Every structure is written in C-alpha cells, then in structure tokens.
Amino acid sequence: MKGLVFTELLEYVEANFGFDMLDKIIEDAKLKNNGAYTQGGNYDFDELLKLLVSISKESGIEIPKLLEIFGEHMFVKLTSLNPEFKSKFNSSLDLISNVDQIIHPEVEKLYPGVDLPRFNEIERSEDTLVLDYISNKHLEHFAIGLMHGCAKNFNEDLDISYEALADSTRFTIKNKIEY
Amino acid sequence: MSEYSPWEKRFERERASRKEAEKILESKSSEIYEMNKNLENLVYKRTIELEEALKKANIAKVSKANFLANMSHEIRTPMNGILGFTQLIAEGDLNKSQREYINIVNSSTKTLLSIINNILDYSKNESEKVNIELIKVEPFMELKNCFMLYDSTAKAKNINYRFNMDKNIHHYLYMDIYKIHQIISNLITNAIKFTDVNKDVEVNIEVKSDEDSSQVLRFSVKDQGIGIAPENIDKIFEAFLQADNSTTRKFGGTGLGLSITSSFVNAMGGKLKVESELNQGSVFFFELEFEKCNEESNHTSENKSINKVISEKINKKVKVLIVDDYEFNQILAGEILKSFGIEFDICDDGEKAIEFALKNNYDAILMDVNMPILNGLNATRILKNTHHLKTPIIALTANAIAGDKEKFLQAGMDDYISKPIEIDILVKVLGKYISINEI
C-alpha cells in the first residue's frame, strides 16, 4: 500500500481528533514502524487495517463510515497532487468511468508495480454508471468515499449502491442532478 | 516506547520517516542515473543508425544527380537536332506562312527545352535558386509569338482569345525571355484549360511606370473559368497541388505549373498574384521591372558585327575541328560553320580528336563531352597538359547541370556552349576565341 494513504490518514486523524488521540491510536495499533511513514514508501496492507481498527475504537466511528469519510478527503488530496486530471473530465461519472483507462495507467507509470484495484464498466448512460470493483483488499467503502469526493468536485451528488458478486462488487452510481 | 513522552515519540517518528524518505530518494536517484545511462547508450546507438541512414541517403542523392545528368543529356541531344535544324530552315527561303510556322516550331521547342530544364532543376530541389539569364529582346515580337502559340487551341475551344499590348513598351528590353515565355504560356494554358466555350480569355501587358533606364510592366491573364474558392487560393502556388483533387482528374496537369511559374516571377523580383471568384473566373497578374536597352547596340546589330568579324577572317582560312559522336550534331555544327564560310574537320571520339588536333593547325576545337573510347574531358586534359596545345577548346555538350561548366574549365577547356546549339551563341563564343588568337 502506498505511503501516501498512511501519511494522509495520520494527518487527517491529527487534524480532526488532535495529537494526543493520534499518539494513542498509533500506540494501540502496535505498528511495525511505530507510525513512521513516508509518502513515497510502500507498506503492508495489514498495517492499514491495524490503524483503521485503532481509529475506529478511539473515535467510535464504524470502519466502513471511517473509510468513506477518509476516501472523500483523499480525493481532494489526490486532485491537488495531480490537478491536470480534473480538467480532463466533464462530470463525476465521466471521471469514474475512466479510472481504469486513463488514471490508473498514469499511476502505474509513476509507481511501477503498484497494486491497484480494477474497475470494469458494465453499463453507462447519461446519469448512471454500473461498474464492477475487483480488489482483494475490499476497500469498497474507501472507493465510495472517493466517488463522493469526486462528485463534490463537480458540484454533483451521487446515489451509490452496491452488491457483492462472486469475484467482485458491483457499484450502481446515479447522478442525482437532473439535466 | 511508552516511557517516552508523546512529543519525543512524535520526534522519533518524524526522524524515522525522514530517514526512510532519504533512502527512497537515494534509490530513486540511482534509478534515474541508470535510466539516464541507458538513454545515453540508446541515443548513441540511434545516432550511429541515423548517420548510416544519412550516408545511404547521400549515396542515393548522388545516384539521383547522376541520373539527372544522364537524363539531361538524353533529352537535350534530340532537342539539339530539332532546334538546330529548325534554325537552319528559318535561315533559308520561306514564304510568309512557312516562316510563321517555323517561328512557332522554334518558339515551342525553346519553351519545351526551358520546361525540361526547369523540371530537372525542380527535381534537384534547386527551385529556389532559379538562374536568371537576361538577354536583349524585342518584347513586342517575342510576347506576340508566345500569345500566338495558343491561338489555335483557343479557336478550337471557341474561346474569345484577346491580346492587348501597351504601345509604349520600349522597343528593346533586357529580360529572361524563356522564363517570361514559360510564365505567360503557363498562365495562358491554364486560362484556356479552365474556360468554357464562348467565354473570354484576355492577356494584357501594360507599362506601369516608365523611367529613363527601365520600365515596369504589368502582365495579366484573365479568364472566365471555374475560379478558385477563397480557402484554396493560398494552396494553388504549392508544388503538386491543384485547387482540389478533382481538378487533376477533370483538367489534367502535373500541379507543378503554378509553383514553377510563381518561383520564376519571384526570382525576377516580382510576385505572382491572383484575384478569383468561384465559377466567375480568375485574373493572374504580376509586375516586373526590365532594364531598357540602347537601340544602337541591339541584338541584331551585335550579331551582325560578330558575323562581320568572322566573315573578315574567312579570307584568312579559319578552320575548326568538330568532335562529336552523333552524326546529326556533326552535320548541324558543320552547317552552321559552313554558313559563315568556316572550314572544318569532323571526328567522333576523343582519341581521334587528339590525332587530328596534333596533325592540323586548328583555330578552335568544338569538343563534345560524352563520347565513346575517350571522352571529351580526358581528351582535353591530354591535349592541354601533355601536348601543351594552345588551340582554344570549347565544350559542346548537352550536359547542362549546374556545376558542369566549372568541371569543363578545370579540365582545361576554354569555354562552354550548351546544346541545343543556338547559332547566335556559337558565333559569339567562336568569334571571341578566333579574335583572341589573331591569325
């Protein structure tokens, strides 16, 4: 898992719950490197899970909700690091449907060997997008958070539902704004 | 860690992450360094490949130049026959219409020769370095002849074909008449080609400004043809482009015409312009400045004086050696010399030329370049360097590629006449050397 996710998560916790709580979360999580993450590094996914469990315990927020909140925050961070991506798309559905074709190939160029989820587009109409999310990390709620962050960026509101399939999770994303 | 205060732990975390970041940075730097090294190797390899490709392209370029030189020779040799013998016919007794026809044949041949030269020039990518050769001409007669060339074509299409020439055009001007012919011919051909029956094509030549020593003439060719759409106007002067592809299919042509025409006008200091309206017609026009020529020393009288000089020497028995492997070239050069009462011998290769030149005392040698057994350049080198022959040797050749003249002079030749032989030029060059070696 890219270090950026860890560093952002710790900064988000510190900004919202304070330094003392962050210290406690790190202490409780019993992390391999005592929470010393760097943006360009790569860390085990298990470490992220340990952190999420610890944050959830301290904050009282369920992990799925926590991932959604953090995903929304993460979208803002990612677009501030790569502002050119935003201008390439006209709407949130346009951006989301191109994650696999346009955004992830660029991420792979920047971080060779990075483990990225896959999004298979199943159906697309003007206001609805159906796609399958395939990842052994099962960060569906993080993906939902990112999608909501994306919608906010385009001043849109998305209605996102999902169902588990055999090897994937199918998202049905509807744009609530009427054209 | 728990015995430390949270701030100490924070400090330790920051330090550890900094160290890790430095490690990552260091590893990325080595990665970039390696990539850079590979890139340099790749650039080096590609540069060698490009140099190889360039070498091959240059070899191909030299082959192309040689091919063009040969083509030039092959095309000019039969042209020499046509032009030379037409001139000889023109010298004889002809009735009015025969003279008119022979003048048209002569003028067409010169135009064709000029076109061939220009296509060769164009192929050599030398279109931007068009050589301008100014000679004294009678514009009225020359331009009228050019106009008359297309009279029958226009009549055949039932086109009202008109020619208006300003009476104030100076009697003699210095101009590159072959290029002017080609420009006008090209514009007239296009105008007739694109104009339908019963419509007009009009050629106008007027004096735009008149100074003591020069005149600016405005040439225009107006048609009532298909016209050119505004978006295509800029394209039509580009090589190989016509207004659109259907134009080529319907009207023919190489698409080279206007590009060459425009480059000639540019080379003479003008600019070919066009005003056009789709389905109404076009006017192509340009202005050029020409230097006036002193009528006392006009073209004809100058020739007369040269002819006179040569005629005076006839009594002193002028003798010239003609070296050429083509029989009709031998006959043509011989006929021209005969008409001036000059004696001559003929031989058909370089080896015989050496033999003849050493045995006889010639006043000049007209030497072809491409000949079997021994070519003209090597024969000249032997005569000039080994035998120290003083007789002027004049290259007489169809090799008209730029740079050839220097090659001939380097071999020891004294002058150069390009085939097809033009009587005036042969007489002028010959007169120069016979006068130098006063006998």
XYZ file of C-alpha atoms in Angstrom:
618
model
C 0.000 0.000 0.000
C 1.362 3.415 -0.939
C 2.733 5.504 1.925
C 0.570 8.438 0.825
C -2.540 6.666 2.191
C -0.850 6.216 5.601
C 0.562 9.726 5.890
C -2.759 11.285 4.831
C -4.717 9.113 7.243
C -2.496 10.094 10.184
C -2.665 13.774 9.257
C -6.451 13.561 8.922
C -6.758 11.992 12.374
C -4.470 14.584 13.937
C -6.359 17.453 12.285
C -9.772 16.154 13.397
C -9.110 14.424 16.731
C -5.896 16.050 17.982
C -2.315 14.986 18.562
C -2.903 13.083 21.805
C -5.527 10.860 20.233
C -3.269 10.213 17.240
C -0.465 9.170 19.608
C -2.812 6.802 21.385
C -4.081 5.314 18.127
C -0.523 4.660 16.953
C 0.418 3.212 20.319
C -2.620 0.895 20.382
C -2.219 -0.241 16.788
C 1.221 -1.689 17.551
C 2.558 -0.801 14.149
C 5.779 -2.316 12.797
C 7.496 1.030 12.346
C 5.752 2.895 15.179
C 3.855 5.016 12.663
C 6.892 6.463 10.876
C 5.508 6.587 7.343
C 6.748 8.456 4.333
C 4.705 9.407 1.250
C 6.900 7.608 -1.274
C 7.238 4.374 0.701
C 5.307 1.090 0.410
C 3.769 -0.618 3.449
C 1.779 -3.765 4.226
C -1.971 -3.536 3.851
C -2.275 -5.210 7.296
C -0.701 -2.118 8.851
C -3.508 -0.001 7.400
C -6.100 -2.388 8.836
C -4.460 -2.178 12.279
C -4.618 1.603 12.095
C -8.272 1.601 10.974
C -9.270 -0.708 13.808
C -7.473 1.511 16.317
C -9.005 4.749 14.927
C -12.477 3.189 14.936
C -12.029 2.090 18.528
C -10.866 5.514 19.699
C -13.332 7.583 17.647
C -16.379 5.329 17.846
C -16.880 5.562 14.088
C -17.550 2.309 12.244
C -14.759 1.289 9.871
C -16.947 1.461 6.709
C -18.035 5.012 7.599
C -14.461 5.912 8.510
C -13.251 4.697 5.104
C -15.926 6.722 3.327
C -15.010 9.919 5.187
C -11.311 9.332 4.555
C -11.964 8.449 0.852
C -13.759 11.770 0.335
C -10.834 13.621 1.928
C -8.356 11.599 -0.124
C -9.946 12.663 -3.425
C -9.213 16.301 -2.608
C -5.605 15.401 -1.766
C -5.123 13.331 -4.934
C -6.509 16.012 -7.225
C -4.361 18.662 -5.545
C -1.310 16.492 -6.347
C -2.456 15.914 -9.967
C -4.634 18.914 -10.925
C -4.446 18.107 -14.674
C -6.722 15.074 -14.213
C -9.700 17.129 -13.108
C -9.734 19.268 -16.242
C -9.767 16.206 -18.496
C -13.281 15.208 -17.471
C -16.697 16.833 -17.690
C -18.537 15.134 -14.852
C -18.003 12.754 -11.932
C -19.394 9.803 -13.924
C -17.057 10.696 -16.787
C -14.059 10.648 -14.425
C -15.074 7.471 -12.564
C -15.717 5.558 -15.791
C -12.191 6.464 -16.963
C -10.260 5.496 -13.827
C -9.140 2.190 -15.336
C -8.412 3.513 -18.825
C -6.789 6.880 -18.107
C -5.945 7.451 -14.436
C -4.547 4.094 -13.312
C -2.197 3.682 -16.318
C -0.644 7.051 -15.373
C -0.349 5.993 -11.695
C 1.434 2.821 -12.852
C 3.931 4.905 -14.821
C 4.698 6.945 -11.694
C 4.848 3.950 -9.307
C 5.845 0.829 -11.267
C 4.472 -2.378 -9.670
C 1.777 -0.576 -7.653
C -1.168 -2.820 -6.688
C -4.293 -1.071 -7.974
C -7.928 -2.206 -7.955
C -9.715 -2.743 -11.286
C -12.967 -1.155 -12.390
C -14.852 -2.886 -15.205
C -17.507 -0.725 -16.758
C -20.719 -2.711 -17.249
C -23.171 -0.061 -18.326
C -23.160 3.658 -18.936
C -25.938 6.126 -19.631
C -26.099 9.877 -19.212
C -26.843 9.743 -15.483
C -25.999 6.159 -14.461
C -22.835 4.135 -14.361
C -22.596 0.454 -13.457
C -19.149 -0.944 -12.796
C -17.521 -3.892 -11.100
C -14.866 -3.250 -8.469
C -12.251 -6.005 -8.260
C -9.716 -5.953 -5.423
C -8.513 -8.447 -2.840
C -8.237 -5.562 -0.347
C -12.023 -4.980 -0.400
C -11.832 -1.266 0.213
C -15.316 -0.734 -1.281
C -16.146 1.991 1.216
C -12.922 3.809 0.518
C -13.970 3.714 -3.183
C -17.421 5.069 -2.274
C -15.761 7.924 -0.341
C -13.531 8.739 -3.320
C -16.613 8.776 -5.601
C -18.477 11.179 -3.304
C -15.357 13.392 -3.169
C -15.318 13.350 -6.932
C -18.997 14.333 -7.167
C -18.413 17.269 -4.791
C -15.629 18.446 -7.025
C -18.101 18.714 -9.943
C -20.842 20.146 -7.700
C -22.819 16.954 -8.107
C -24.464 14.472 -5.768
C -24.231 10.720 -6.336
C -26.510 7.917 -5.215
C -24.224 4.868 -4.840
C -25.455 1.321 -4.182
C -23.524 -1.924 -4.347
C -23.977 -5.668 -4.318
C -21.425 -8.425 -3.789
C -20.848 -10.740 -6.741
C -18.719 -13.899 -6.781
C -15.378 -12.182 -7.533
C -16.265 -8.541 -7.433
C -18.532 -5.867 -6.067
C -20.985 -4.208 -8.483
C -21.494 -0.483 -7.987
C -24.519 1.282 -9.417
C -23.818 5.017 -9.425
C -26.556 7.515 -10.216
C -26.123 11.214 -10.629
C -28.891 12.895 -8.661
C -28.680 16.182 -10.514
C -31.277 16.377 -13.253
C -30.124 17.570 -16.666
C 8.452 3.381 23.552
C 5.899 4.014 26.278
C 8.476 5.506 28.721
C 8.905 8.416 26.295
C 6.596 11.400 26.151
C 4.230 11.672 23.147
C 6.341 14.573 21.765
C 9.506 12.507 21.961
C 7.717 9.683 20.166
C 6.482 12.161 17.563
C 10.032 13.435 17.073
C 11.309 9.881 16.706
C 8.560 9.083 14.147
C 9.380 12.169 12.098
C 13.103 11.333 12.153
C 12.465 7.714 11.095
C 10.196 8.781 8.257
C 12.751 11.398 7.143
C 15.469 8.754 7.038
C 13.218 6.461 5.048
C 12.332 9.286 2.671
C 16.072 9.949 2.179
C 16.640 6.275 1.436
C 13.834 6.307 -1.126
C 15.238 9.488 -2.639
C 18.696 7.950 -2.894
C 17.335 4.821 -4.553
C 15.264 6.920 -6.986
C 18.389 8.960 -7.819
C 20.344 5.810 -8.691
C 17.376 4.605 -10.710
C 17.331 7.882 -12.668
C 21.115 7.724 -13.071
C 20.836 4.211 -14.553
C 17.977 5.252 -16.788
C 19.996 8.233 -17.962
C 22.947 5.971 -18.752
C 20.711 3.647 -20.755
C 19.186 6.595 -22.527
C 22.645 7.919 -23.457
C 23.570 4.496 -24.859
C 20.337 4.426 -26.797
C 20.946 7.935 -28.187
C 24.481 6.898 -29.175
C 23.145 3.762 -30.921
C 20.396 5.698 -32.676
C 22.866 8.412 -33.752
C 25.043 5.762 -35.402
C 21.946 4.331 -37.111
C 20.944 7.811 -38.287
C 24.443 8.542 -39.577
C 24.301 5.264 -41.531
C 20.904 6.207 -42.926
C 22.215 9.659 -43.849
C 25.199 8.109 -45.616
C 22.852 5.866 -47.606
C 20.582 8.815 -48.412
C 23.581 10.834 -49.632
C 24.677 7.961 -51.871
C 21.128 7.813 -53.236
C 21.250 11.574 -53.772
C 24.468 11.286 -55.795
C 22.895 8.481 -57.877
C 19.893 10.699 -58.460
C 22.111 13.594 -59.547
C 23.957 11.285 -61.957
C 20.662 10.004 -63.274
C 19.508 13.574 -63.831
C 22.740 14.437 -65.629
C 22.217 11.480 -67.957
C 18.559 12.344 -68.464
C 19.531 15.900 -69.247
C 21.934 14.633 -71.899
C 19.465 12.153 -73.354
C 16.682 14.717 -73.654
C 18.811 17.575 -74.866
C 20.523 15.610 -77.644
C 17.399 15.127 -79.783
C 16.305 18.669 -78.849
C 19.584 19.868 -80.291
C 18.601 18.299 -83.609
C 15.123 19.832 -83.631
C 16.196 23.335 -82.603
C 19.332 23.484 -84.723
C 17.774 22.315 -87.946
C 14.711 24.487 -87.414
C 17.051 27.471 -87.187
C 18.767 26.389 -90.381
C 15.399 26.071 -92.158
C 14.489 29.552 -90.892
C 17.649 30.932 -92.497
C 16.510 29.670 -95.921
C 13.927 30.981 -98.398
C 10.468 30.586 -96.955
C 7.084 32.088 -97.778
C 5.210 34.120 -95.169
C 3.149 31.303 -93.648
C 6.067 28.852 -93.707
C 8.128 31.424 -91.795
C 5.303 31.895 -89.319
C 5.066 28.129 -88.776
C 8.792 27.669 -88.414
C 8.903 30.527 -85.888
C 6.196 28.779 -83.881
C 8.109 25.450 -84.053
C 11.237 27.272 -82.937
C 9.494 29.101 -80.116
C 7.730 25.909 -78.939
C 10.998 23.999 -78.936
C 12.683 26.683 -76.863
C 9.782 26.670 -74.421
C 9.878 22.865 -74.211
C 13.617 22.978 -73.595
C 13.120 25.532 -70.862
C 10.409 23.343 -69.281
C 12.727 20.315 -69.351
C 15.474 22.354 -67.713
C 13.123 23.551 -65.040
C 11.767 20.119 -64.264
C 15.338 18.924 -63.908
C 16.107 21.922 -61.705
C 12.998 21.303 -59.668
C 13.877 17.628 -59.215
C 17.219 18.721 -57.874
C 15.484 20.823 -55.247
C 17.042 23.902 -56.716
C 13.779 25.603 -57.494
C 14.601 28.363 -55.048
C 17.837 29.138 -56.839
C 16.420 29.915 -60.262
C 19.093 31.335 -62.558
C 18.023 34.383 -64.487
C 19.692 34.941 -67.858
C 18.993 38.408 -69.209
C 19.288 38.968 -72.931
C 18.260 41.814 -75.198
C 14.912 41.124 -76.782
C 12.163 42.802 -78.766
C 9.327 42.319 -76.258
C 6.528 43.021 -78.706
C 7.572 40.321 -81.164
C 8.556 37.773 -78.521
C 5.387 38.161 -76.463
C 3.173 38.147 -79.538
C 4.790 34.893 -80.691
C 4.112 33.430 -77.285
C 0.472 34.560 -77.429
C 0.081 33.186 -80.991
C 1.189 29.736 -79.842
C -2.176 29.238 -78.162
C -4.358 30.901 -80.800
C -5.322 27.612 -82.441
C -6.036 25.920 -79.089
C -8.324 28.802 -78.099
C -10.052 28.771 -81.502
C -10.587 25.011 -81.256
C -12.440 25.605 -77.973
C -14.351 28.596 -79.397
C -12.846 30.889 -76.801
C -12.638 34.650 -77.425
C -8.890 34.982 -77.066
C -7.549 38.559 -76.946
C -4.102 40.067 -76.589
C -3.539 43.725 -75.682
C -0.066 45.126 -75.517
C 0.774 48.673 -74.500
C 2.231 50.632 -77.437
C 4.630 52.405 -75.057
C 6.592 49.285 -74.198
C 10.212 50.012 -75.027
C 11.409 48.517 -78.303
C 14.279 46.589 -76.689
C 14.427 45.348 -73.110
C 16.728 43.073 -71.149
C 14.730 40.072 -69.994
C 14.957 36.346 -69.461
C 12.635 35.755 -72.346
C 12.492 31.965 -71.967
C 11.268 32.255 -68.420
C 8.818 35.026 -69.378
C 7.586 32.724 -72.175
C 7.154 29.930 -69.713
C 5.291 32.106 -67.216
C 2.922 33.531 -69.827
C 2.490 30.130 -71.529
C 1.645 28.503 -68.247
C -0.929 31.142 -67.324
C -2.494 31.138 -70.813
C -2.633 27.315 -70.906
C -4.395 27.278 -67.538
C -6.779 30.070 -68.563
C -7.799 28.225 -71.746
C -7.965 24.891 -69.945
C -10.367 26.155 -67.281
C -12.552 28.390 -69.509
C -15.653 27.056 -71.237
C -16.680 27.644 -74.865
C -17.777 31.129 -75.993
C -16.177 32.757 -72.971
C -13.195 35.128 -72.792
C -9.503 34.800 -72.130
C -7.602 38.054 -72.195
C -3.855 38.712 -71.986
C -2.805 42.268 -71.120
C 0.673 43.705 -70.936
C 0.897 47.340 -69.957
C 3.521 49.846 -68.862
C 3.022 50.522 -65.175
C 5.872 53.012 -64.824
C 8.436 54.366 -67.226
C 11.892 55.615 -66.203
C 14.850 56.662 -68.342
C 16.644 53.389 -67.883
C 13.865 50.940 -67.074
C 10.203 50.080 -67.376
C 7.836 48.280 -65.025
C 5.445 46.052 -66.982
C 2.227 44.608 -65.639
C 1.287 41.233 -67.074
C -2.185 39.846 -66.546
C -4.061 36.807 -67.819
C -7.799 36.906 -67.219
C -10.167 34.005 -67.721
C -13.863 33.263 -67.246
C -13.188 29.783 -65.915
C -14.155 27.790 -62.864
C -12.451 30.195 -60.448
C -10.894 29.281 -57.117
C -12.632 29.113 -53.749
C -11.143 31.557 -51.182
C -9.958 28.694 -48.947
C -7.909 27.225 -51.836
C -6.274 30.450 -53.032
C -3.149 30.045 -50.867
C -2.681 26.403 -51.832
C -2.512 26.792 -55.600
C 1.086 28.055 -55.647
C 2.345 24.966 -53.822
C 4.046 22.263 -55.869
C 1.883 19.311 -56.918
C -1.264 20.897 -55.505
C -4.216 21.926 -57.592
C -7.319 23.607 -56.196
C -8.663 20.154 -55.361
C -8.023 16.597 -56.498
C -10.999 16.548 -58.836
C -9.273 19.377 -60.771
C -6.457 16.988 -61.742
C -8.914 14.355 -62.905
C -11.024 16.761 -64.926
C -8.420 19.125 -66.354
C -5.108 17.210 -66.209
C -1.687 18.710 -65.436
C 1.082 17.857 -63.037
C 0.316 20.514 -60.474
C 3.879 21.793 -60.881
C 2.981 24.655 -63.246
C 1.931 27.445 -60.915
C 4.643 26.601 -58.416
C 7.372 26.931 -61.069
C 5.657 29.996 -62.567
C 5.495 31.659 -59.192
C 9.135 30.837 -58.385
C 10.226 32.383 -61.725
C 8.297 35.593 -61.053
C 9.850 35.719 -57.552
C 13.343 35.171 -58.976
C 12.836 38.145 -61.287
C 11.812 40.353 -58.353
C 8.024 40.189 -58.712
C 5.155 38.371 -57.102
C 2.541 36.322 -58.884
C -0.892 37.230 -57.535
C -4.406 36.068 -58.206
C -7.871 37.506 -57.812
C -10.599 34.968 -58.232
C -14.272 34.298 -57.766
C -15.680 30.793 -57.769
C -17.481 29.980 -61.067
C -16.787 33.533 -62.347
C -13.106 33.368 -63.281
C -9.623 34.398 -62.223
C -7.026 37.043 -63.020
C -3.378 36.091 -62.550
C -1.078 39.105 -62.611
C 2.425 40.270 -61.760
C 4.654 43.273 -62.264
C 8.319 43.152 -63.274
C 10.939 45.790 -63.893
C 13.094 45.500 -67.016
C 16.159 47.473 -67.940
C 15.925 49.330 -71.243
C 18.444 48.535 -73.894
C 20.332 51.002 -76.078
C 18.878 50.534 -79.525
C 22.201 51.379 -81.216
C 23.707 48.142 -79.950
C 20.703 45.940 -80.326
C 20.681 42.174 -80.568
C 20.582 42.039 -84.357
C 23.287 44.590 -84.953
C 25.517 42.919 -82.375
C 25.165 39.651 -84.227
C 25.912 41.394 -87.459
C 29.133 42.768 -86.050
C 30.191 39.319 -84.846
C 29.249 37.853 -88.173
C 31.240 40.600 -89.832
C 34.284 39.841 -87.689
C 34.060 36.186 -88.574
C 33.424 36.917 -92.235
C 36.562 39.041 -92.334
C 38.557 36.101 -91.080
C 37.236 33.791 -93.770
C 39.871 35.157 -96.104
C 42.457 34.069 -93.590
C 41.157 30.468 -93.743
C 39.667 29.744 -90.361
C 39.496 26.043 -89.603
C 37.649 24.346 -86.755
C 37.621 20.732 -85.542
C 34.193 19.315 -84.615
C 34.394 16.371 -82.210
C 31.029 14.647 -81.661
C 29.837 11.049 -81.809
C 26.298 11.909 -83.015
C 26.075 12.293 -86.733
C 23.312 14.870 -86.754
C 25.216 17.023 -84.265
C 28.214 16.879 -86.622
C 26.016 17.896 -89.573
C 24.351 20.710 -87.634
C 27.600 22.232 -86.312
C 29.097 21.791 -89.783
C 26.166 23.521 -91.480
C 26.387 26.480 -89.123
C 30.144 26.831 -89.671
C 29.662 26.403 -93.417
C 27.158 29.253 -93.463
C 29.946 31.509 -92.172
C 32.467 30.077 -94.644
C 34.465 28.390 -91.899
C 36.281 25.197 -92.851
C 36.050 22.217 -90.546
C 37.082 18.627 -89.932
C 34.928 16.091 -88.135
C 35.849 13.191 -85.872
C 33.739 11.144 -83.476
C 35.784 10.323 -80.376
C 38.447 11.776 -78.091
C 41.286 9.591 -79.373
C 40.773 10.691 -82.945
C 40.428 14.273 -81.761
C 43.966 14.134 -80.291
C 45.299 12.698 -83.522
C 43.538 15.366 -85.657
C 44.460 18.230 -83.324
C 48.153 17.361 -83.287
C 48.340 16.880 -87.048
C 46.442 20.021 -88.074
C 46.589 23.614 -87.055
C 43.009 24.418 -85.986
C 41.783 27.793 -84.826
C 39.347 26.208 -82.379
C 38.048 22.788 -81.344
C 34.364 22.170 -80.576
C 34.524 19.186 -78.223
C 31.589 17.022 -77.152
C 31.941 15.614 -73.603
C 30.205 12.224 -73.577
C 31.860 10.132 -76.272
C 32.976 6.515 -76.636
C 36.653 5.349 -76.419
C 37.931 8.602 -74.864
C 35.605 11.287 -73.522
C 36.000 14.992 -74.196
C 37.309 15.869 -70.737
C 40.149 13.331 -70.850
C 40.995 14.218 -74.464
C 41.237 17.886 -73.406
C 43.451 17.032 -70.422
C 45.850 15.104 -72.706
C 45.924 17.859 -75.334
C 46.407 20.692 -72.840
C 48.585 19.045 -70.174
C 50.689 16.547 -72.157
C 50.929 18.241 -75.531
C 50.536 21.827 -74.270
C 48.186 22.633 -77.123
C 47.277 26.332 -77.280
C 44.203 25.924 -79.502
C 41.024 27.000 -77.673
C 38.806 24.029 -76.845
C 35.104 24.785 -76.457
C 32.919 22.210 -74.747
C 29.863 21.486 -76.820
C 27.601 19.405 -74.694
C 24.125 18.508 -73.630
C 25.274 18.155 -70.022
C 23.570 21.226 -68.695
C 23.514 20.508 -64.994
C 24.675 23.374 -62.767
C 28.347 22.899 -61.843
C 29.303 21.253 -65.145
C 30.833 24.428 -66.546
C 33.373 24.517 -63.694
C 34.224 20.863 -64.362
C 34.897 21.589 -68.037
C 37.058 24.634 -67.307
C 39.031 22.662 -64.738
C 39.822 20.011 -67.337
C 41.430 22.750 -69.465
C 38.552 23.685 -71.727
C 38.399 27.375 -72.592
C 34.655 27.815 -72.882
C 31.346 26.075 -72.849
C 28.359 26.005 -75.165
C 25.256 24.204 -74.070
C 23.334 22.132 -76.589
C 20.971 22.590 -78.327
C 23.376 24.814 -80.289
C 21.990 28.249 -80.894
C 23.571 29.913 -83.879
C 23.943 33.286 -82.141
C 25.714 31.798 -79.127
C 28.039 29.581 -81.187
C 29.030 32.540 -83.362
C 29.525 34.771 -80.330
C 31.745 32.286 -78.449
C 33.691 31.244 -81.514
C 34.186 34.877 -82.522
C 35.666 35.585 -79.096
C 38.436 32.994 -79.474
C 39.201 33.460 -83.118
C 39.607 37.151 -82.383
C 41.931 36.365 -79.429
C 44.144 34.066 -81.498
C 44.530 36.550 -84.334
C 45.772 34.656 -87.400
